[in-house]
Short mmCIF file of C-alpha atoms and ligand atoms in Angstrom, two decimals:
data_model
loop_
_atom_site.label_atom_id
_atom_site.label_comp_id
_atom_site.label_asym_id
_atom_site.label_seq_id
_atom_site.Cartn_x
_atom_site.Cartn_y
_atom_site.Cartn_z
CA MET H 1 -6.89 26.21 -21.93
CA ALA H 2 -7.52 24.33 -18.66
CA LEU H 3 -8.54 21.23 -20.63
CA ILE H 4 -5.42 21.23 -22.78
CA PHE H 5 -3.26 21.81 -19.74
CA HIS H 6 -5.04 18.97 -17.91
CA ILE H 7 -4.23 16.58 -20.77
CA ILE H 8 -0.57 17.63 -20.86
CA ARG H 9 -0.27 17.40 -17.08
CA THR H 10 -1.85 13.99 -16.72
CA GLU H 11 -0.82 12.34 -19.99
CA GLY H 12 2.32 14.18 -21.05
CA PRO H 13 4.78 14.05 -22.67
CA ILE H 14 2.29 14.22 -25.52
CA ASN H 15 2.51 15.63 -29.04
CA ARG H 16 0.28 18.32 -30.52
CA THR H 17 -1.54 16.00 -32.92
CA ASP H 18 -2.65 13.76 -30.06
CA ILE H 19 -3.96 16.79 -28.17
CA VAL H 20 -6.00 17.82 -31.22
CA THR H 21 -7.45 14.29 -31.40
CA ARG H 22 -8.15 14.13 -27.66
CA THR H 23 -9.91 17.50 -27.47
CA GLY H 24 -11.66 17.64 -30.84
CA LEU H 25 -10.56 21.29 -31.06
CA SER H 26 -9.11 22.78 -34.23
CA LYS H 27 -5.39 22.69 -34.81
CA SER H 28 -5.13 26.46 -34.70
CA THR H 29 -7.00 26.74 -31.38
CA VAL H 30 -4.82 24.05 -29.82
CA SER H 31 -1.70 25.72 -31.16
CA LEU H 32 -2.72 29.13 -29.83
CA GLN H 33 -3.47 27.79 -26.36
CA ILE H 34 -0.29 25.71 -26.23
CA ASN H 35 1.74 28.79 -27.13
CA ARG H 36 0.11 30.71 -24.31
CA LEU H 37 0.87 27.93 -21.84
CA LEU H 38 4.45 27.79 -23.12
CA SER H 39 4.85 31.55 -22.79
CA ARG H 40 3.64 31.38 -19.18
CA GLY H 41 6.19 28.69 -18.42
CA LEU H 42 3.61 26.17 -17.20
CA ILE H 43 4.50 23.61 -19.85
CA ARG H 44 7.61 23.06 -21.91
CA GLU H 45 8.74 21.12 -24.91
CA GLU H 46 10.85 18.07 -24.27
CA THR H 47 14.55 18.77 -24.43
CA PRO H 48 15.39 18.51 -28.13
CA GLY H 49 17.36 15.40 -28.95
CA GLY H 50 17.98 16.20 -32.59
CA ALA H 51 17.28 18.55 -35.43
CA GLY H 52 15.05 18.44 -38.49
CA LYS H 53 12.39 15.73 -38.26
CA ALA H 54 13.14 14.89 -34.65
CA LYS H 55 12.55 18.52 -33.69
CA ARG H 56 9.12 18.51 -35.32
CA LYS H 57 8.13 15.57 -33.12
CA LEU H 58 8.88 17.45 -29.90
CA ARG H 59 6.35 16.59 -27.24
CA LEU H 60 4.83 18.75 -24.54
CA GLU H 61 5.09 18.17 -20.83
CA LEU H 62 4.39 19.87 -17.53
CA ALA H 63 7.12 22.32 -16.47
CA ALA H 64 7.15 20.67 -13.06
CA ASP H 65 9.66 23.07 -11.50
CA SER H 66 7.67 26.22 -12.24
CA GLY H 67 6.09 26.05 -8.79
CA CYS H 68 5.72 23.90 -5.72
CA VAL H 69 3.15 22.86 -3.15
CA VAL H 70 3.37 21.71 0.44
CA GLY H 71 1.71 18.57 1.81
CA VAL H 72 1.35 18.38 5.59
CA LEU H 73 0.09 15.62 7.83
CA LEU H 74 -0.39 16.43 11.48
CA GLY H 75 -0.85 13.47 13.81
CA ILE H 76 -1.52 13.53 17.55
CA HIS H 77 2.16 12.68 18.13
CA ALA H 78 3.97 13.52 14.90
CA LEU H 79 4.20 16.02 12.06
CA THR H 80 5.29 15.23 8.49
CA ILE H 81 5.83 17.86 5.80
CA ASN H 82 6.81 17.36 2.16
CA VAL H 83 7.52 20.06 -0.38
CA PHE H 84 6.68 18.84 -3.88
CA ASN H 85 7.14 20.43 -7.26
CA ILE H 86 3.86 20.76 -9.16
CA GLY H 87 4.62 17.44 -10.83
CA MET H 88 4.50 15.92 -7.31
CA ALA H 89 8.18 15.01 -7.04
CA THR H 90 9.47 15.52 -3.49
CA LEU H 91 11.95 18.40 -3.24
CA VAL H 92 12.49 18.36 0.51
CA GLU H 93 10.80 16.70 3.47
CA GLY H 94 10.87 16.62 7.23
CA ALA H 95 9.29 14.81 10.18
CA TRP H 96 9.05 15.86 13.81
CA ASP H 97 7.73 14.37 17.03
CA MET H 98 5.01 16.46 18.61
CA SER H 99 4.94 16.51 22.37
CA SER H 100 1.52 18.17 22.44
CA VAL H 101 -1.05 19.37 19.94
CA ILE H 102 -3.57 20.38 22.61
CA GLU H 103 -3.47 24.08 21.72
CA PRO H 104 -4.04 25.20 18.13
CA GLU H 105 -2.08 28.47 18.16
CA PRO H 106 1.40 27.16 19.13
CA THR H 107 0.89 23.99 17.09
CA ASN H 108 0.07 25.88 13.89
CA ARG H 109 2.89 28.35 14.52
CA PHE H 110 5.27 25.39 14.78
CA ILE H 111 3.97 23.91 11.50
CA MET H 112 4.40 27.27 9.72
CA GLU H 113 7.95 27.63 11.02
CA LYS H 114 8.82 24.14 9.82
CA ILE H 115 7.40 24.85 6.34
CA GLU H 116 9.54 28.00 6.16
CA GLU H 117 12.61 26.13 7.39
CA LEU H 118 12.20 23.53 4.64
CA PHE H 119 12.03 26.25 1.98
CA LEU H 120 15.20 27.83 3.36
CA LYS H 121 16.95 24.47 3.62
CA ALA H 122 16.19 23.59 0.00
CA GLY H 123 16.87 27.13 -1.24
CA ILE H 124 13.40 27.44 -2.76
CA PRO H 125 12.18 31.04 -3.09
CA ARG H 126 8.93 31.65 -1.20
CA GLU H 127 7.17 33.00 -4.32
CA LYS H 128 7.37 29.50 -5.75
CA LEU H 129 4.93 28.31 -3.09
CA TRP H 130 1.61 27.92 -4.92
CA GLY H 131 -0.52 26.13 -2.38
CA ILE H 132 -0.69 24.06 0.79
CA GLY H 133 -2.71 20.95 1.64
CA ILE H 134 -2.99 19.82 5.26
CA GLY H 135 -4.47 16.74 6.90
CA PHE H 136 -5.51 17.13 10.56
CA PRO H 137 -6.19 14.32 13.03
CA PHE H 138 -9.82 15.28 13.70
CA PRO H 139 -13.07 16.06 11.88
CA VAL H 140 -12.72 19.01 9.56
CA ASP H 141 -15.40 21.07 7.82
CA PHE H 142 -13.85 20.93 4.37
CA MET H 143 -15.99 23.73 2.87
CA LYS H 144 -15.55 26.16 5.76
CA GLY H 145 -11.92 25.23 6.36
CA THR H 146 -12.38 24.83 10.11
CA ALA H 147 -11.94 22.10 12.70
CA ASP H 148 -15.24 20.69 13.87
CA SER H 149 -15.81 19.32 17.39
CA PRO H 150 -12.50 17.45 17.65
CA PRO H 151 -13.01 15.00 20.53
CA ASN H 152 -9.33 14.70 21.54
CA VAL H 153 -8.44 18.37 21.26
CA PRO H 154 -11.52 20.49 22.10
CA LEU H 155 -9.62 23.80 21.95
CA TRP H 156 -9.41 23.42 18.16
CA ASN H 157 -13.20 23.51 17.72
CA GLN H 158 -14.13 25.99 14.95
CA TYR H 159 -10.53 27.18 14.69
CA PRO H 160 -10.26 28.89 11.27
CA LEU H 161 -7.43 26.71 10.01
CA ARG H 162 -7.59 27.47 6.31
CA LYS H 163 -7.74 31.23 6.86
CA VAL H 164 -4.82 31.23 9.29
CA TYR H 165 -2.58 29.50 6.73
CA GLU H 166 -3.86 31.50 3.75
CA ASP H 167 -3.24 34.78 5.58
CA HIS H 168 0.26 33.72 6.58
CA PHE H 169 1.45 32.28 3.28
CA GLY H 170 -0.70 34.24 0.80
CA CYS H 171 -1.59 31.20 -1.30
CA PRO H 172 -4.56 28.81 -1.58
CA VAL H 173 -4.84 26.28 1.23
CA LEU H 174 -7.07 23.22 1.61
CA ILE H 175 -7.55 21.31 4.81
CA ASP H 176 -9.04 17.88 5.30
CA ASN H 177 -8.97 15.13 7.90
CA ASP H 178 -5.91 12.90 8.02
CA VAL H 179 -7.44 9.72 6.68
CA ASN H 180 -9.00 11.41 3.64
CA VAL H 181 -5.59 12.71 2.56
CA MET H 182 -4.02 9.30 3.27
CA ALA H 183 -6.60 7.70 0.97
CA LEU H 184 -5.82 10.28 -1.73
CA GLY H 185 -2.09 9.61 -1.35
CA GLU H 186 -2.51 5.84 -1.61
CA GLY H 187 -4.62 6.34 -4.73
CA PHE H 188 -2.08 8.70 -6.28
CA SER H 189 1.17 6.80 -5.86
CA GLY H 190 0.61 3.86 -3.52
CA ALA H 191 -1.04 0.47 -3.68
CA ALA H 192 -4.37 1.85 -4.91
CA GLN H 193 -3.26 3.47 -8.16
CA GLU H 194 -5.38 1.11 -10.25
CA GLU H 195 -8.39 1.12 -7.89
CA LYS H 196 -11.36 3.42 -8.48
CA ASP H 197 -13.38 2.26 -5.45
CA PHE H 198 -11.54 1.59 -2.23
CA ILE H 199 -11.51 2.20 1.50
CA PHE H 200 -8.43 3.40 3.35
CA VAL H 201 -8.47 2.70 7.07
CA LYS H 202 -6.16 4.37 9.54
CA VAL H 203 -5.60 2.57 12.82
CA GLY H 204 -3.51 4.69 15.14
CA THR H 205 -4.41 6.74 18.20
CA GLY H 206 -7.87 6.82 16.63
CA ILE H 207 -9.59 4.88 13.87
CA GLY H 208 -11.00 6.46 10.73
CA SER H 209 -11.58 5.63 7.11
CA GLY H 210 -11.47 7.46 3.79
CA LEU H 211 -13.75 6.41 0.95
CA ILE H 212 -12.68 6.77 -2.65
CA LEU H 213 -15.65 6.17 -4.92
CA ASP H 214 -15.25 6.30 -8.68
CA GLY H 215 -11.80 7.79 -8.23
CA LYS H 216 -12.96 10.66 -6.02
CA ILE H 217 -12.92 11.17 -2.30
CA TYR H 218 -16.42 10.86 -0.85
CA ARG H 219 -16.89 13.36 1.96
CA GLY H 220 -20.63 13.13 2.47
CA SER H 221 -22.96 16.07 3.00
CA LYS H 222 -21.05 17.61 5.92
CA GLY H 223 -17.60 16.18 5.31
CA CYS H 224 -17.49 13.49 7.97
CA ALA H 225 -18.14 10.40 5.84
CA GLY H 226 -15.96 7.47 6.87
CA ASP H 227 -15.69 8.50 10.52
CA ILE H 228 -16.00 4.90 11.75
CA GLY H 229 -14.11 5.20 15.04
CA HIS H 230 -17.25 5.85 17.07
CA ILE H 231 -19.46 3.14 15.63
CA GLY H 232 -20.70 1.12 18.62
CA ILE H 233 -19.72 -2.53 18.93
CA ASP H 234 -22.41 -4.83 20.34
CA GLY H 235 -21.64 -6.15 23.80
CA GLU H 236 -18.75 -3.72 24.44
CA THR H 237 -19.00 -1.27 27.31
CA ARG H 238 -15.57 0.37 27.51
CA LEU H 239 -15.98 4.13 27.89
CA CYS H 240 -14.81 6.18 24.90
CA HIS H 241 -13.36 9.69 25.14
CA CYS H 242 -16.37 10.86 23.09
CA GLY H 243 -18.60 10.03 26.05
CA ASN H 244 -20.27 6.93 24.57
CA GLN H 245 -19.56 3.33 25.44
CA GLY H 246 -18.20 0.54 23.29
CA CYS H 247 -16.95 2.64 20.35
CA LEU H 248 -14.65 0.79 17.92
CA GLU H 249 -11.87 3.27 18.70
CA ALA H 250 -12.16 2.67 22.45
CA ILE H 251 -11.67 -1.08 22.07
CA ALA H 252 -9.35 -1.47 19.06
CA ALA H 253 -7.13 1.61 18.53
CA ALA H 254 -3.54 2.01 19.78
CA PRO H 255 -4.42 3.22 23.33
CA ALA H 256 -6.73 0.22 23.84
CA ILE H 257 -4.03 -2.18 22.60
CA ALA H 258 -1.51 -0.55 24.93
CA ALA H 259 -3.93 -0.72 27.89
CA ARG H 260 -4.54 -4.42 27.32
CA GLY H 261 -0.81 -4.98 26.95
CA LEU H 262 -0.26 -3.27 30.30
CA GLU H 263 -2.83 -5.58 31.88
CA ALA H 264 -1.08 -8.63 30.41
CA ALA H 265 2.26 -7.36 31.75
CA MET H 266 0.91 -6.67 35.23
CA THR H 267 -0.92 -9.98 35.59
CA GLY H 268 2.10 -11.94 34.38
CA GLU H 269 0.06 -13.24 31.43
CA SER H 270 2.85 -12.09 29.13
CA PRO H 271 6.44 -12.50 30.38
CA LEU H 272 7.78 -10.51 27.41
CA LEU H 273 5.57 -7.51 28.12
CA GLU H 274 6.37 -7.83 31.83
CA ASP H 275 10.09 -7.41 31.00
CA ILE H 276 9.36 -4.34 28.89
CA LEU H 277 7.25 -2.82 31.64
CA GLN H 278 10.02 -3.36 34.16
CA SER H 279 12.69 -1.77 31.99
CA ARG H 280 10.68 1.13 30.54
CA SER H 281 7.80 1.56 32.99
CA ARG H 282 5.27 1.70 30.14
CA ILE H 283 3.76 -0.40 27.37
CA THR H 284 2.90 0.96 23.93
CA SER H 285 0.78 -0.59 21.19
CA ARG H 286 4.00 -1.03 19.22
CA ASP H 287 5.43 -3.16 22.06
CA VAL H 288 2.36 -5.39 21.89
CA GLY H 289 2.69 -5.65 18.09
CA ASP H 290 6.41 -6.49 18.36
CA CYS H 291 5.80 -9.14 21.04
CA ALA H 292 3.00 -10.66 18.94
CA GLN H 293 5.43 -10.95 16.04
CA ARG H 294 7.87 -12.70 18.39
CA GLY H 295 5.21 -15.29 19.21
CA ASP H 296 4.01 -14.01 22.59
CA MET H 297 0.58 -15.61 23.01
CA ALA H 298 -1.03 -12.85 25.09
CA SER H 299 0.11 -10.19 22.59
CA ILE H 300 -1.12 -12.31 19.69
CA ARG H 301 -4.57 -12.49 21.31
CA ILE H 302 -4.67 -8.71 21.85
CA ILE H 303 -3.68 -7.93 18.25
CA GLN H 304 -6.10 -10.52 16.84
CA GLU H 305 -8.92 -9.16 18.98
CA SER H 306 -8.28 -5.62 17.72
CA GLY H 307 -8.12 -6.85 14.10
CA ARG H 308 -11.37 -8.79 14.43
CA LYS H 309 -13.27 -5.84 15.88
CA ILE H 310 -12.02 -3.54 13.12
CA GLY H 311 -12.87 -6.22 10.57
CA SER H 312 -16.41 -6.53 11.88
CA VAL H 313 -17.03 -2.82 11.22
CA LEU H 314 -15.25 -2.93 7.85
CA ALA H 315 -17.46 -5.86 6.85
CA LYS H 316 -20.45 -3.51 7.13
CA LEU H 317 -18.73 -0.99 4.87
CA VAL H 318 -17.80 -3.70 2.38
CA ASN H 319 -21.40 -4.94 2.39
CA PHE H 320 -22.64 -1.43 1.80
CA ALA H 321 -20.16 0.02 -0.70
CA ASN H 322 -18.66 -3.06 -2.43
CA PRO H 323 -15.14 -1.60 -2.78
CA GLY H 324 -12.42 -3.30 -4.84
CA ALA H 325 -9.86 -2.99 -2.06
CA VAL H 326 -9.33 -2.12 1.59
CA TYR H 327 -5.98 -0.63 2.65
CA ILE H 328 -4.85 -0.48 6.26
CA GLY H 329 -2.46 2.28 7.37
CA GLY H 330 -1.61 4.15 10.57
CA GLY H 331 0.76 3.20 13.38
CA VAL H 332 -0.96 -0.05 14.37
CA ALA H 333 -0.52 -1.33 10.80
CA ASN H 334 3.09 -2.03 11.84
CA SER H 335 1.78 -4.92 13.96
CA GLY H 336 2.31 -7.34 11.09
CA ASN H 337 0.38 -9.90 9.12
CA LEU H 338 -1.38 -11.34 12.12
CA PHE H 339 -3.28 -8.08 12.45
CA LEU H 340 -4.12 -8.02 8.76
CA SER H 341 -5.28 -11.63 8.67
CA SER H 342 -7.63 -11.05 11.64
CA ILE H 343 -9.18 -8.10 9.83
CA ARG H 344 -9.48 -10.15 6.65
CA GLU H 345 -11.05 -13.09 8.48
CA SER H 346 -13.78 -10.90 9.99
CA ILE H 347 -14.56 -9.14 6.72
CA VAL H 348 -14.80 -12.38 4.75
CA LYS H 349 -16.90 -14.10 7.43
CA ARG H 350 -19.46 -11.33 7.48
CA SER H 351 -19.73 -10.33 3.82
CA PRO H 352 -21.50 -11.86 0.83
CA HIS H 353 -19.34 -14.00 -1.45
CA LEU H 354 -19.66 -11.60 -4.38
CA ALA H 355 -18.38 -8.64 -2.33
CA THR H 356 -15.22 -10.46 -1.21
CA ILE H 357 -14.40 -12.72 -4.15
CA ASP H 358 -11.93 -10.23 -5.63
CA LEU H 359 -11.60 -7.93 -2.62
CA SER H 360 -7.99 -7.10 -1.89
CA ILE H 361 -7.23 -6.37 1.79
CA ARG H 362 -3.69 -5.08 2.19
CA PHE H 363 -1.47 -2.76 4.15
CA SER H 364 -0.88 0.72 2.80
CA GLU H 365 2.14 0.77 0.54
CA LEU H 366 3.10 4.36 1.33
CA MET H 367 2.44 4.10 5.08
CA ALA H 368 3.74 7.34 6.67
CA ARG H 369 4.18 8.95 3.24
CA SER H 370 0.50 8.49 2.31
CA GLY H 371 -0.58 11.57 4.31
CA PRO H 372 1.76 14.26 2.97
CA THR H 373 1.46 12.84 -0.56
CA GLY H 374 -2.33 12.99 -0.39
CA ALA H 375 -2.28 16.51 1.09
CA GLY H 376 0.01 17.57 -1.78
CA ILE H 377 -2.18 16.07 -4.50
CA LEU H 378 -5.29 17.57 -2.85
CA ILE H 379 -3.96 21.09 -3.38
CA VAL H 380 -2.31 20.47 -6.78
CA ASP H 381 -5.59 19.12 -8.15
CA GLU H 382 -7.37 22.16 -6.74
CA LEU H 383 -4.90 24.63 -8.28
CA PHE H 384 -5.38 23.04 -11.71
CA SER H 385 -9.12 22.35 -11.41
CA PHE H 386 -11.18 23.94 -14.17
CA SER H 387 -12.69 26.41 -11.71
CA ARG H 388 -9.38 27.62 -10.29
CA PHE H 389 -7.07 27.28 -13.28
CA GLN H 390 -7.30 30.91 -14.44
CA GLU H 391 -6.67 32.21 -10.92
CA THR H 392 -3.59 29.98 -10.69
CA LEU H 393 -2.30 31.41 -13.98
CA ASP H 394 -3.01 34.99 -12.91
CA HIS H 395 -1.55 34.77 -9.43
CA ARG H 396 1.17 32.16 -9.50
CA LEU H 397 3.03 32.84 -12.72
CA PRO H 398 4.78 35.89 -14.15
CA ALA H 399 2.54 38.03 -16.36
CA GLU H 400 2.07 36.89 -19.91
CA TYR H 401 4.91 37.89 -22.19
CA PRO H 402 3.94 39.84 -25.28
CA PRO H 403 3.33 37.33 -28.06
CA ALA H 404 6.55 36.64 -29.92
CA ARG H 405 6.77 38.43 -33.30
ZN1 ZN O 1 -16.50 7.17 20.81
#
């Protein structure tokens, strides 16, 4: 039944004959299983447009409104939550600034409250909540469902994230790191829909990457594949918050860009940044990106330098994995084409011709939406995976009606 449902969910609307052809199962088996899925309300027939012959051609599709899932992306400074129906259409969404995520308990309580508020706001009954996917801004042990040695927020270490949410909401929960869910989101409905092998890079407060290989997220043996922020850059000595020197993150992420912008403002190297510093008493990476786009030479140099360093690490990944595309997301991606072209230049310079000849290097199309979308698809795919499908039927839908007549 999971196979037939999978076909209807991913290829529907589809007629019964095509399902028989696709599965190689007998007509009667297909019919029996379709009737069971119909009786559970998980699929439906297209709204009839006519009688007689037209009615016989009715096709089957996912009953997208039978349940919903929540996709959450927590950043160091912001929270985004989307509630999707199980067909992944957004029903309601919200975004909040986070003043601090240092402590896990109040932060997770806040996230739970916001999820509940969205359900109330949209008038969705809580029993329609089938599952939650969450992306966190630090390494996560995907199998155990815990945070693992998060360098920025040490209090979260080993915090039982998945259990806390499952106990509270009484539904399946999956947690992952932010950039993995962003990669999934971009692959589901963003720029990467046609790509089977790609790298998604987030450049924000930190730097990380998500690897999609053969259409699936590659987590590695312990779940930290793609954690490129702490790869050392030759000749760099700036101290990183992880305790090492010269990490990519320490020299190219948003705080490093902001720090260099502050220097340029204080030394008078950049009159534009100097003005901003005088009026707001601080410089952010976004200020540097904006000034670069306005032609400020010092800001241009800072943004190019960051792009080149990131590109030099990405070149190694491109050499190793030969992806079809690289997508850049995260807050610093708002710095414009100058940033992207510096990344591209470094990758092309340091990679073999064959690896870059058709390599597409672009900004994320979904940007801030990539995270919640990916977290949503992470849990929807899990709910309808072959191993969990029966449990989803048993626990998320009303009991089977007695067979009609
Ligand atoms: Zn580091």
